[in-house]
Coordinates of C-alpha atoms in Angstrom, one line a residue:
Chain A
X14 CA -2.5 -22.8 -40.0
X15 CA 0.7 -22.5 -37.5
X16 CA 3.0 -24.8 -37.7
X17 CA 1.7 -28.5 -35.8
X18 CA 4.2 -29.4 -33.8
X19 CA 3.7 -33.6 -34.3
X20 CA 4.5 -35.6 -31.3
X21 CA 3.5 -39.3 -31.0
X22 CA 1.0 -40.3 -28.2
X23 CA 3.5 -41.0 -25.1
X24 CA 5.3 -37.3 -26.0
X25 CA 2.1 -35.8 -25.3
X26 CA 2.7 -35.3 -21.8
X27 CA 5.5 -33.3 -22.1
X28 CA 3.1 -30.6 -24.3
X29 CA -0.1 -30.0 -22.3
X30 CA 1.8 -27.4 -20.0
X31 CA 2.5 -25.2 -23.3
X32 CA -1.2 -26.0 -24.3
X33 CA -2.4 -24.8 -20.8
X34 CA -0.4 -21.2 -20.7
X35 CA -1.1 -19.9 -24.5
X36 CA -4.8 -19.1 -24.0
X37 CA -4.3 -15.9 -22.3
X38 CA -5.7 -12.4 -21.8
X39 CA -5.1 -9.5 -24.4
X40 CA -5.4 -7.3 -21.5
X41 CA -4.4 -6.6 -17.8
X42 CA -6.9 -4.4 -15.6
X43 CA -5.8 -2.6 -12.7
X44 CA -7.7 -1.0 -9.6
X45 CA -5.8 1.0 -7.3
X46 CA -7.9 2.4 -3.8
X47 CA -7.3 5.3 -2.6
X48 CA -7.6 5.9 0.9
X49 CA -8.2 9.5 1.3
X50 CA -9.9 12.2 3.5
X51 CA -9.7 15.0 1.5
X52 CA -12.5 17.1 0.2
X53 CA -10.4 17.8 -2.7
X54 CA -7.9 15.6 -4.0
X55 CA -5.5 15.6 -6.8
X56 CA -6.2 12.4 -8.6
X57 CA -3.3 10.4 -10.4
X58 CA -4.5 8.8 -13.7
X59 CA -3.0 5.6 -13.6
X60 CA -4.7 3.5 -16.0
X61 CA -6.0 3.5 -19.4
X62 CA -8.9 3.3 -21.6
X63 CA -10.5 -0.6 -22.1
X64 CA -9.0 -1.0 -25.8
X65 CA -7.7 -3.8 -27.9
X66 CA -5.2 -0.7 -28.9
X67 CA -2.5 -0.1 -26.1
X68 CA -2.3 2.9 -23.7
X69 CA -5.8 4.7 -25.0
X70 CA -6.4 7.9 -23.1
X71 CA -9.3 6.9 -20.5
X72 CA -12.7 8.7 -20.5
X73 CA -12.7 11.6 -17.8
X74 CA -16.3 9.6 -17.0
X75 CA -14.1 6.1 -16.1
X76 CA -11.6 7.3 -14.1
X77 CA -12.7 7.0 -11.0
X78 CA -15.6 5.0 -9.9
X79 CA -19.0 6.7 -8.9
X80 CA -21.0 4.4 -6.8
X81 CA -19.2 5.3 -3.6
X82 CA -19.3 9.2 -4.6
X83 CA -22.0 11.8 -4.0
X84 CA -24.6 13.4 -6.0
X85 CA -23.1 17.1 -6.2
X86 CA -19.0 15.7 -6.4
X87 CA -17.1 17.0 -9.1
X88 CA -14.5 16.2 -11.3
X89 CA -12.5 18.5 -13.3
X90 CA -9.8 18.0 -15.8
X91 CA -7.6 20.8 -18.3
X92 CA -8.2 20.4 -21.8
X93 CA -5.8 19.0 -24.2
X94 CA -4.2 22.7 -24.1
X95 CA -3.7 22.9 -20.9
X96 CA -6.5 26.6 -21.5
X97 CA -9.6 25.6 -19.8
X98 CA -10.4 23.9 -16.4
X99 CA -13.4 21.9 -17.3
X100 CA -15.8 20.7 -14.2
X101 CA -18.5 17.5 -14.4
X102 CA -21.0 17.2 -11.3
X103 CA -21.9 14.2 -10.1
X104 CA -25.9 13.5 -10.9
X105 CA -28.4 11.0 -10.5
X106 CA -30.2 9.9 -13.5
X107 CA -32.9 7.3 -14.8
X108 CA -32.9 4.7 -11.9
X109 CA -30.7 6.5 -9.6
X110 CA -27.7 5.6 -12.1
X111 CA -25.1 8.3 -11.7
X112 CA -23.2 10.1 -14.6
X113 CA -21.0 13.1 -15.0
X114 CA -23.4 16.2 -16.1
X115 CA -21.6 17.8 -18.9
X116 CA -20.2 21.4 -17.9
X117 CA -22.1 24.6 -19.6
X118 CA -19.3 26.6 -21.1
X119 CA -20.1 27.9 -24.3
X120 CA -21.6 30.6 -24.3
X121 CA -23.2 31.4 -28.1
X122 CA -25.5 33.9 -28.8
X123 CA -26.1 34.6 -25.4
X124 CA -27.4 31.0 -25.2
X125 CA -25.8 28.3 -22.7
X126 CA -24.0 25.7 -24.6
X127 CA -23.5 22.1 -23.0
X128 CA -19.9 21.6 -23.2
X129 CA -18.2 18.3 -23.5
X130 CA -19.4 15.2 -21.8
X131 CA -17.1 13.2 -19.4
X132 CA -17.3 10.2 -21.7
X133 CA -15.9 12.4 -24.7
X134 CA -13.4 13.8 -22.8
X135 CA -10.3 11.7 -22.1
X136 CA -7.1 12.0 -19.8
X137 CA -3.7 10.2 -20.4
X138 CA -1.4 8.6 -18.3
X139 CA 0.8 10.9 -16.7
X140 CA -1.5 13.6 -16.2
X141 CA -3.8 14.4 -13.4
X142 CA -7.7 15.4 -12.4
X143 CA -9.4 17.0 -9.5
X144 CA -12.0 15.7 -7.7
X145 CA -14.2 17.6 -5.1
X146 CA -16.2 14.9 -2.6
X147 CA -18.9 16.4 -0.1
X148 CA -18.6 13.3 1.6
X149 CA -14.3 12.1 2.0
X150 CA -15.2 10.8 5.9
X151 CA -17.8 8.9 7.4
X152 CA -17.2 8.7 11.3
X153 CA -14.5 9.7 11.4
X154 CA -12.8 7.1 9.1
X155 CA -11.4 8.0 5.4
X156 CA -14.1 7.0 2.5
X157 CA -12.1 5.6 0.0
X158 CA -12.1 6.4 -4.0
X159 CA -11.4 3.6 -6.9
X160 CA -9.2 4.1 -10.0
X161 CA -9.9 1.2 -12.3
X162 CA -8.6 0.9 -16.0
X163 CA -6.7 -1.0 -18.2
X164 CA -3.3 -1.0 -17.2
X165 CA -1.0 0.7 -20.1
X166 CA 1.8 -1.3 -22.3
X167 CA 4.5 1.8 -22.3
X168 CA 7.0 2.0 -19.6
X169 CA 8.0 5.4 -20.1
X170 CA 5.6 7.9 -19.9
X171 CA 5.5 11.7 -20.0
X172 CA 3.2 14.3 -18.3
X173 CA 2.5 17.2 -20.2
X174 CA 3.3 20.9 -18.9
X175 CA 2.1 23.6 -20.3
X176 CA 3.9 26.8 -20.3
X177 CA 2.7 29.2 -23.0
X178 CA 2.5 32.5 -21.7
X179 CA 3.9 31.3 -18.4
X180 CA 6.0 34.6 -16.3
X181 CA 6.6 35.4 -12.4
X182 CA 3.5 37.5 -12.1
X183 CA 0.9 34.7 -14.5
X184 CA 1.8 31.2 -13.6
X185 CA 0.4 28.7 -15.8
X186 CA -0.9 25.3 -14.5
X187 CA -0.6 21.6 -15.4
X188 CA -1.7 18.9 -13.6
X189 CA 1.0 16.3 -13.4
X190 CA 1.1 12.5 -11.6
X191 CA 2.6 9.2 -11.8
X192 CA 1.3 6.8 -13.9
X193 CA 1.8 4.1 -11.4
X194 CA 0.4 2.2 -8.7
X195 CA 2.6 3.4 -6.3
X196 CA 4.0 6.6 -4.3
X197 CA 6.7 8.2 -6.7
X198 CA 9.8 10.8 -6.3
X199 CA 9.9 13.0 -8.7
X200 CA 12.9 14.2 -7.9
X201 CA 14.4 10.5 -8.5
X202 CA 16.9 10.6 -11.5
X203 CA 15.6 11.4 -14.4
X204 CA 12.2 12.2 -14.1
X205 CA 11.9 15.9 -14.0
X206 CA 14.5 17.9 -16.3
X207 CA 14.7 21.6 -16.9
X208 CA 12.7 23.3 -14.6
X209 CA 13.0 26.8 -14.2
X210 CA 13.9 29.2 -11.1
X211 CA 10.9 30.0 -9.8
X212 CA 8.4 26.9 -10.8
X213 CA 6.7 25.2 -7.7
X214 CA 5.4 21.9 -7.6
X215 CA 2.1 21.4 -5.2
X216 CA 1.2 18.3 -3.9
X217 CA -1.6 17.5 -1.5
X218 CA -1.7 14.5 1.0
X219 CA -4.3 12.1 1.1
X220 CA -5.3 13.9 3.9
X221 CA -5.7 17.0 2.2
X222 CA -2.9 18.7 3.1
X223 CA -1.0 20.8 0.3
X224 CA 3.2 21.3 0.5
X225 CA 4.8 23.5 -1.8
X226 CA 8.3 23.2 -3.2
X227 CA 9.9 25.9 -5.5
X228 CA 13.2 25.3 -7.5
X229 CA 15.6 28.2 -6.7
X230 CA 19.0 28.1 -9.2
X231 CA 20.9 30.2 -6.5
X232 CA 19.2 28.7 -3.1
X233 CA 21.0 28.4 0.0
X234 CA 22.2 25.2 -0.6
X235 CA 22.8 25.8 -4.4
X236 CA 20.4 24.9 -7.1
X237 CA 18.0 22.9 -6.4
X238 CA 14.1 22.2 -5.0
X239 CA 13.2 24.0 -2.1
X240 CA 10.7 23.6 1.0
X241 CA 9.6 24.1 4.4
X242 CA 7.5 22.7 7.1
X243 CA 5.5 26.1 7.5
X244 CA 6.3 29.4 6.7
X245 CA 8.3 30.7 9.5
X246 CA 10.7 28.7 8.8
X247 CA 13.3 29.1 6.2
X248 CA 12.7 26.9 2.9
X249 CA 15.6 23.7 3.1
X250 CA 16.5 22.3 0.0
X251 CA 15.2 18.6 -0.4
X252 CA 15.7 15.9 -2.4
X253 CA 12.3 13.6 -2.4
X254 CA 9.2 15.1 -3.6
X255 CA 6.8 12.2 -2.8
X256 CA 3.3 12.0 -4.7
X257 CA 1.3 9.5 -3.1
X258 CA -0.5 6.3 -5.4
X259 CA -3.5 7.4 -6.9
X260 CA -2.9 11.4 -6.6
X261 CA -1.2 14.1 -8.7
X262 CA 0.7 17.4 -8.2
X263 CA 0.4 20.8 -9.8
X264 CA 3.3 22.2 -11.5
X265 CA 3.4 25.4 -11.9
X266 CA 5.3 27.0 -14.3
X267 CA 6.5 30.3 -14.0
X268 CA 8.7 31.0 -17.7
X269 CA 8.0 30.2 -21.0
X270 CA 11.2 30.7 -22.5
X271 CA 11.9 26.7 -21.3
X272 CA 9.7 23.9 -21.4
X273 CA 10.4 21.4 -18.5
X274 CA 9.7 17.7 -18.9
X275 CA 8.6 15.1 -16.8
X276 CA 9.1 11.8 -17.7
X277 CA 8.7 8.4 -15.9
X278 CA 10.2 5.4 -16.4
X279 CA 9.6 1.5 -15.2
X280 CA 6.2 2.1 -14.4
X281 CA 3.7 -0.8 -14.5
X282 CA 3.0 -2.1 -17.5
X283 CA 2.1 -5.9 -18.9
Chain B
X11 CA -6.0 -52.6 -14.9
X12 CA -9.7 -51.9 -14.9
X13 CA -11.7 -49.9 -16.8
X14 CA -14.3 -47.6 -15.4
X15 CA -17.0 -45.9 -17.7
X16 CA -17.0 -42.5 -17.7
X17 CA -20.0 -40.0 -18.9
X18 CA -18.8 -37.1 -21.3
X19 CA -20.6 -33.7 -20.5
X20 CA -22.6 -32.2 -23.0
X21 CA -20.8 -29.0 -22.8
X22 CA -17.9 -30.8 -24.4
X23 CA -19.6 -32.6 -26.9
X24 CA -20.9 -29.9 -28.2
X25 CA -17.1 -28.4 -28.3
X26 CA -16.5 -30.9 -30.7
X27 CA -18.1 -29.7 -33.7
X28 CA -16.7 -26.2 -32.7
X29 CA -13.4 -27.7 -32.8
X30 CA -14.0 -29.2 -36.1
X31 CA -14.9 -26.2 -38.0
X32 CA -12.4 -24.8 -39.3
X33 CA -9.7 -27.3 -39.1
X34 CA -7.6 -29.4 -42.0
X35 CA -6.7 -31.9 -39.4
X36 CA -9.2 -33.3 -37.0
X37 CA -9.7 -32.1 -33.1
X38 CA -11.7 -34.1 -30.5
X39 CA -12.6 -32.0 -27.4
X40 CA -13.6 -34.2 -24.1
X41 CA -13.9 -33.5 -20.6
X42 CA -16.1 -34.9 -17.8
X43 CA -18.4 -33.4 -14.8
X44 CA -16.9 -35.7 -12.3
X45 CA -15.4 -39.3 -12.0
X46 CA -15.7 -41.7 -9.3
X47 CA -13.4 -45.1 -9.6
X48 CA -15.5 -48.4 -9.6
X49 CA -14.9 -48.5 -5.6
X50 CA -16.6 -45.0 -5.4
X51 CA -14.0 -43.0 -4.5
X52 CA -13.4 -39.9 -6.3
X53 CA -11.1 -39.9 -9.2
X54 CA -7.6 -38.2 -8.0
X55 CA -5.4 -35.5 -9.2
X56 CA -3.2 -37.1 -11.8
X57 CA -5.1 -39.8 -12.7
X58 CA -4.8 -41.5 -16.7
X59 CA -7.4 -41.0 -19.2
X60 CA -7.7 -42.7 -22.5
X61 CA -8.9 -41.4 -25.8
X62 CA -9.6 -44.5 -27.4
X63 CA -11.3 -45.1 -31.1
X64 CA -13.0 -48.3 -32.1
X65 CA -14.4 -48.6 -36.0
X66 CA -17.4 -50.1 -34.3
X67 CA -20.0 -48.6 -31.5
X68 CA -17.9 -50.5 -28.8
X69 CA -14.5 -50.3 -27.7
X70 CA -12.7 -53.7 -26.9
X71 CA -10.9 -52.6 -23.6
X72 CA -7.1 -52.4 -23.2
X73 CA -4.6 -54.6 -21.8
X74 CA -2.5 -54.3 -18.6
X75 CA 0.0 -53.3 -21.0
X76 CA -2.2 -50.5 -22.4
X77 CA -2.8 -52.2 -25.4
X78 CA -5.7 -52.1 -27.8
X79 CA -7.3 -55.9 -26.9
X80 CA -9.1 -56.0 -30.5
X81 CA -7.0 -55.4 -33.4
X82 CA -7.9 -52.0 -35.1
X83 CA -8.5 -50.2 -32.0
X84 CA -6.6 -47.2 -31.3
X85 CA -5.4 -45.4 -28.4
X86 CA -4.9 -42.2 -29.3
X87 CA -4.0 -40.3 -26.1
X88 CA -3.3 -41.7 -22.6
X89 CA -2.3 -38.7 -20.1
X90 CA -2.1 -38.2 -16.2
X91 CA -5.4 -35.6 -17.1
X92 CA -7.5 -35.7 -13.8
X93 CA -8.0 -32.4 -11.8
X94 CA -10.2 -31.7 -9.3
X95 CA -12.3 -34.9 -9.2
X96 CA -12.3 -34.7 -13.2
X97 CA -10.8 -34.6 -16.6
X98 CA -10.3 -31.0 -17.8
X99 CA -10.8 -29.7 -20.9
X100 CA -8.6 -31.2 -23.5
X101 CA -8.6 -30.4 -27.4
X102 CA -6.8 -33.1 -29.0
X103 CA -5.8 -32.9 -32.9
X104 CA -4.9 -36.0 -35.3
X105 CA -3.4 -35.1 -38.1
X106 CA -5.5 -35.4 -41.3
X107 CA -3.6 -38.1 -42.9
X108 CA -3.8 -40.1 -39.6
X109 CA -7.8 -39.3 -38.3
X110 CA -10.1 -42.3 -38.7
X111 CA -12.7 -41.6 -41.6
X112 CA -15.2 -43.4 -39.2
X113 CA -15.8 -45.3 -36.0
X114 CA -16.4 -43.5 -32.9
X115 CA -14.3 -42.1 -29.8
X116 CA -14.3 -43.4 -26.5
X117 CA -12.9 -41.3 -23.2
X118 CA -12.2 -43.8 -20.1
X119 CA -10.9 -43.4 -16.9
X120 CA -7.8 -45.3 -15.8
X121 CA -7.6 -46.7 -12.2
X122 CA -3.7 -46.9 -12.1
X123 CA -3.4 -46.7 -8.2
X124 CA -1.0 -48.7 -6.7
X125 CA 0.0 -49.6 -3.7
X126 CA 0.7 -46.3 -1.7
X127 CA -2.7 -45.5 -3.2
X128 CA -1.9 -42.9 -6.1
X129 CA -1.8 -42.4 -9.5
X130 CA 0.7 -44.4 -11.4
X131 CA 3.5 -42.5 -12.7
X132 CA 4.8 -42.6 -15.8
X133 CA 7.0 -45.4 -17.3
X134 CA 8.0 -45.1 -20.6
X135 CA 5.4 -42.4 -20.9
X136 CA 2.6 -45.1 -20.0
X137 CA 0.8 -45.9 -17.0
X138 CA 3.2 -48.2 -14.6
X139 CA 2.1 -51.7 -13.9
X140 CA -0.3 -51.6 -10.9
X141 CA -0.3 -53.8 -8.1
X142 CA -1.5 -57.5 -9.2
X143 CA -4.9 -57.3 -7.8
X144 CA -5.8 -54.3 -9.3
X145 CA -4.1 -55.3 -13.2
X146 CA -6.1 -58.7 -13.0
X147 CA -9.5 -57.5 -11.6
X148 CA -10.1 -56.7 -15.8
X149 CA -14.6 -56.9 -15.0
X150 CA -14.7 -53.8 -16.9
X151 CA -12.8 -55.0 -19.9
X152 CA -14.6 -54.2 -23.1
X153 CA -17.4 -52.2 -21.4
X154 CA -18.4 -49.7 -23.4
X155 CA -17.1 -46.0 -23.2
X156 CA -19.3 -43.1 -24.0
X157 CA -18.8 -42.0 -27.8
X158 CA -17.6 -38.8 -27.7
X159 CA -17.6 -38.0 -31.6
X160 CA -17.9 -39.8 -34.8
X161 CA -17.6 -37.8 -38.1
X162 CA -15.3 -38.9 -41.4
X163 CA -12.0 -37.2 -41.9
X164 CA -8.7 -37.5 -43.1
X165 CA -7.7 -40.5 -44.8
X166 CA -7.2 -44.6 -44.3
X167 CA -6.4 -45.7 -40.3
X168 CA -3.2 -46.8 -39.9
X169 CA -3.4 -50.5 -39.3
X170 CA -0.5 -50.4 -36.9
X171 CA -2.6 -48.1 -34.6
X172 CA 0.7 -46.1 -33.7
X173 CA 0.4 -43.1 -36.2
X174 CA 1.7 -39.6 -35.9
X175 CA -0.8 -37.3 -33.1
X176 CA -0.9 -34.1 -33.6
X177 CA -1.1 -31.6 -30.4
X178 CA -3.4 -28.8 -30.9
X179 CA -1.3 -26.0 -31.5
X180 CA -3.3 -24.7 -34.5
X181 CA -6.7 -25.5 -31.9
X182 CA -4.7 -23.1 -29.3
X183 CA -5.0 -20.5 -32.4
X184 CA -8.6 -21.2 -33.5
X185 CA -9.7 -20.6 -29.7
X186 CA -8.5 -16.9 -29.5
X187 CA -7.4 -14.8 -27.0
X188 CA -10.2 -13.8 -24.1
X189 CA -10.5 -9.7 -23.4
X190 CA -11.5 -7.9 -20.6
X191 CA -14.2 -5.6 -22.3
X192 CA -15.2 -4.2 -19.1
X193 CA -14.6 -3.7 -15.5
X194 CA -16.9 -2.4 -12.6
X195 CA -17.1 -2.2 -9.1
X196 CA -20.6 -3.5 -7.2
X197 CA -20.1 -2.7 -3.4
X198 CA -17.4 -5.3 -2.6
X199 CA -17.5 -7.2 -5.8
X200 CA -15.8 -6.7 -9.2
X201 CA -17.7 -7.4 -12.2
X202 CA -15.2 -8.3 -14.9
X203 CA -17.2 -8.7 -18.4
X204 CA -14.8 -11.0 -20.8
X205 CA -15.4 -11.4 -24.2
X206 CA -13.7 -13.8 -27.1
X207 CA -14.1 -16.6 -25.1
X208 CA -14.6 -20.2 -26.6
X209 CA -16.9 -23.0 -25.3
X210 CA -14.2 -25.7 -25.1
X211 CA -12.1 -23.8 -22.7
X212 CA -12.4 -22.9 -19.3
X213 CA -11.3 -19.9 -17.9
X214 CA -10.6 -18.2 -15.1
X215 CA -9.3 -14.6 -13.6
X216 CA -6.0 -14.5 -12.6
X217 CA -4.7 -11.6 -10.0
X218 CA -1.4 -10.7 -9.1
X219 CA 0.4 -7.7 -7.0
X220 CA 2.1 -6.4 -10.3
X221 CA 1.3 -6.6 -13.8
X222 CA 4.0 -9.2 -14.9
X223 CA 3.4 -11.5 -12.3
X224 CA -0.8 -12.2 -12.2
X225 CA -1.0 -15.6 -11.2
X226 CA -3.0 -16.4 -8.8
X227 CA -6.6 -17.7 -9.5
X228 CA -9.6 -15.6 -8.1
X229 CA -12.6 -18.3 -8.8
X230 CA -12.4 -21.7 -6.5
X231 CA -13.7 -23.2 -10.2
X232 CA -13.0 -21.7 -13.9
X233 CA -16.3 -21.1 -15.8
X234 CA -16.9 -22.8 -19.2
X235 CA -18.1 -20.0 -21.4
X236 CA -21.6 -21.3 -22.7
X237 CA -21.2 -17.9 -25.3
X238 CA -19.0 -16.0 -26.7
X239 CA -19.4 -13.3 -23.2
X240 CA -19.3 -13.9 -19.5
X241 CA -19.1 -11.7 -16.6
X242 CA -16.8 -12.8 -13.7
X243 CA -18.1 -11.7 -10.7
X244 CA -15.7 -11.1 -8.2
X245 CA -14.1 -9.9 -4.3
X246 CA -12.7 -6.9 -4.9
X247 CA -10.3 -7.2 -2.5
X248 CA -8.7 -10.3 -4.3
X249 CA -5.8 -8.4 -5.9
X250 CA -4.7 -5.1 -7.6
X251 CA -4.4 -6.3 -11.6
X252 CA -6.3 -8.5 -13.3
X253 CA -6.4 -10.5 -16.2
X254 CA -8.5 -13.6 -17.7
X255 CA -6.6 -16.9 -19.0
X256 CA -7.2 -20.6 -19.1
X257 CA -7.6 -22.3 -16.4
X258 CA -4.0 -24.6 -16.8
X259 CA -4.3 -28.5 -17.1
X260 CA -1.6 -28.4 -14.3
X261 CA -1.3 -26.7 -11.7

């Protein structure tokens, strides 16, 4: 038993506010909407699995809620080597209850194998999923997409790139985002270190518009990240790259003789 | 002072054998529905309650003073409880050496207004002396509180009825932390399904702009978990994070 703490009758007072704020949740949950109208949107994953263990990779199936999606959406996350681009579609099962339909893609024997389902396959903090919608507008107006989860315990996280086999002429992908609630730089100090001349970062706006930046070690304006408003005009170096709450970024690497990290720090966390 | 007889609900009588289970020391869990003062008013925010024990079936009322009237009647607690029309949930531990080994427990309600109309404050961590016509109109001395346990623990009653009280720190422990074991969105409700939760406590969700900072209740009234699982239903639009906690005795 803990200690008792014994107090006589009249000091009891002075306890009941330490009674009243012990009995507390193990957990924080966290639901972040997205207002976008893109078809295809780069989607951030923010939160994490619903664990009593801290900072669980969350399901590819519970990342973003399906209600307000439509039969025929897809999602589609990289593998935990960064190799294969695995897609879910949207279905409608037993009582109109929607689920991800696992991707075929194994092929064995000449025979379709059903690959992973969504609730098998997971996505950390830090890293990012696509999401196709047939249906992003309705009159005119933005239909907006949920991210709900747990909300992770580390304040520093990392999103993975992968670079194996990565050269000018066979960029390799990795889909990156904050793991906040927020919009992010991440060009703010610290966050992304070593990238190599040549890499690009792509983001695309909640209205589905994509913007490229490219580091360039000898750019006009020295080394640095690189962009412009369209391509007639000449790239300007820049020092924000702004990924919107609740979306992601691809980085694309274009060398594999340096690994660059991305790591963010002070995000939410309980 | 007067008395006024208070009903205890059943949800907390039946904490009290919860409470007892696994405990050395003894823990009596009371709260009420909803208390009215003899005039009919409702009971107001900050308003005394009295745990009181009598070796017999009735208790023999308490001075102006707050005083046992019959000798070897205890008080055991006597707080500014009331919230919301009613006395929360309290879990209240004597220590083993000091618990009754019979008798039964009696919860009243205090009518300490004074003149202005409130609550007494405390004075030497009692109750204040009311106003004179209040402290003399004593009809309800000795009426009879509703028992809210009797069992045998612990060892002899101290005859000076002033004995050591233990707050329920080890009861905080027994009652365990609640856990969000799911969340789901339902058109423009959130359906928060919380688990560990124990039938003494009441418990609300709390939502807050960041993570650190979730303080804000989302339910107009906490909900007493009649099992071990309730699902909170709900505005989505009340906040960004979430979490489930115990509704505070004070506010």
């Amino acid at each position: 038993m803990k200690k008792t703490a014994l107090l006589t009758v009249s000091a009891l007072l002075a306890a009941a506010p330490v009674f009243a704020s012990d009995v507390q949740g193990s957990n924080v949950f966290g639901l972040l909407t997205v207002l976008s109208k893109a078809a295809d949107t780069i989607v951030a994953v923010p939160w994490c699995e619903c664990s009593t263990a801290d900072d669980q990779p969350i399901a590819i199936s519970n990342i973003v809620k399906t209600a307000n999606l439509t039969v025929g959406d897809v999602v589609s996350a990289l593998d935990e080597k960064g190799d294969v681009l695995r897609t879910w579609t949207l279905a409608s099962g037993a009582g109109g209850v929607k689920y991800w339909a696992a991707p075929v893609e194994v092929i064995e024997n000449g025979n379709p194998m059903a690959g992973i389902t969504a609730d098998k396959a997971h996505a950390a903090r830090g890293a990012a999923i696509l999401l196709h919608r047939a249906n992003p507008t309705s009159g005119g107006d933005e239909v907006p997409f949920y991210l709900y989860g747990q909300v992770g315990t580390n304040a520093t996280v990392s999103s993975t790139i992968y670079n194996t086999g990565a050269s000018s002429s066979t960029p390799v992908y990795s889909l990156i985002a904050p793991p906040t609630d927020a919009d992010a730089n991440l060009l703010a100090s610290g966050v992304l270190t070593g990238p190599v001349n040549g890499d690009s970062v792509i983001t695309r706006s909640l209205a589905g518009v994509n913007k490229t930046y490219t580091y360039k070690e000898s750019g006009a304006s020295g080394a640095g990240w690189y962009a412009s408003a369209n391509p007639t005009v000449a790239p300007t170096k820049v020092d924000l790259i702004t990924i919107s709450a609740g979306t992601g970024a691809w980085y694309v690497s274009r060398s594999s003789s340096a690994k660059p990290t991305i790591t963010w720090s002070g995000v939410p966390h309980k | 002072m007067r008395f006024s007889k208070i009903s205890l609900c059943a949800a907390a009588v039946a904490a009290v054998s919860i409470a007892f289970a696994d405990a050395a020391n003894t823990l009596v869990v009371f709260s009420t529905t909803g208390d009215t003062y003899a005039d009919g008013t409702a009971v107001q925010d900050g308003e005394w309650y009295a745990l009181c024990w009598s070796a017999n079936n009735e208790f023999g009322g308490l001075s102006s003073e707050c005083e046992p009237l019959v000798e070897g009647d205890r008080v055991f607690l006597m707080a500014p409880l009331a919230e919301g029309g009613r006395c929360p949930d309290v879990v209240f531990q004597i220590k083993s050496s000091e618990a009754p080994t019979s008798g039964n427990y009696f919860v009243y309600l205090l009518d300490t207004r004074g003149l202005d109309g409130k609550p007494s404050k405390a004075v030497n961590k009692k109750p204040a002396m009311v106003n004179a016509a209040v402290a003399t109109n004593a009809e309800a001395k000795g009426a009879k509180g509703t028992e809210a346990s009797s069992y045998a623990t612990g060892s002899e009653l101290s005859k000076d009825g002033s004995g050591a009280i233990a707050w329920n720190e080890s009861g905080v422990d027994n009652v365990g932390q609640p856990e969000i074991k799911s969340f789901r969105i339902d058109g423009d409700r959130v359906k928060i399904k919380v688990a560990n939760m124990h039938p003494s406590v009441r418990y609300n969700i709390f939502t807050g702009s960041e993570p650190g900072s979730i303080t804000k209740t989302t339910l107009d009234s906490p909900v007493s978990a009649e099992s071990n699982s309730v699902e909170f239903d709900l505005d989505k639009d009340q906040g960004k994070f979430f979490k489930v906690g115990r509704q505070p005795l004070t506010k």
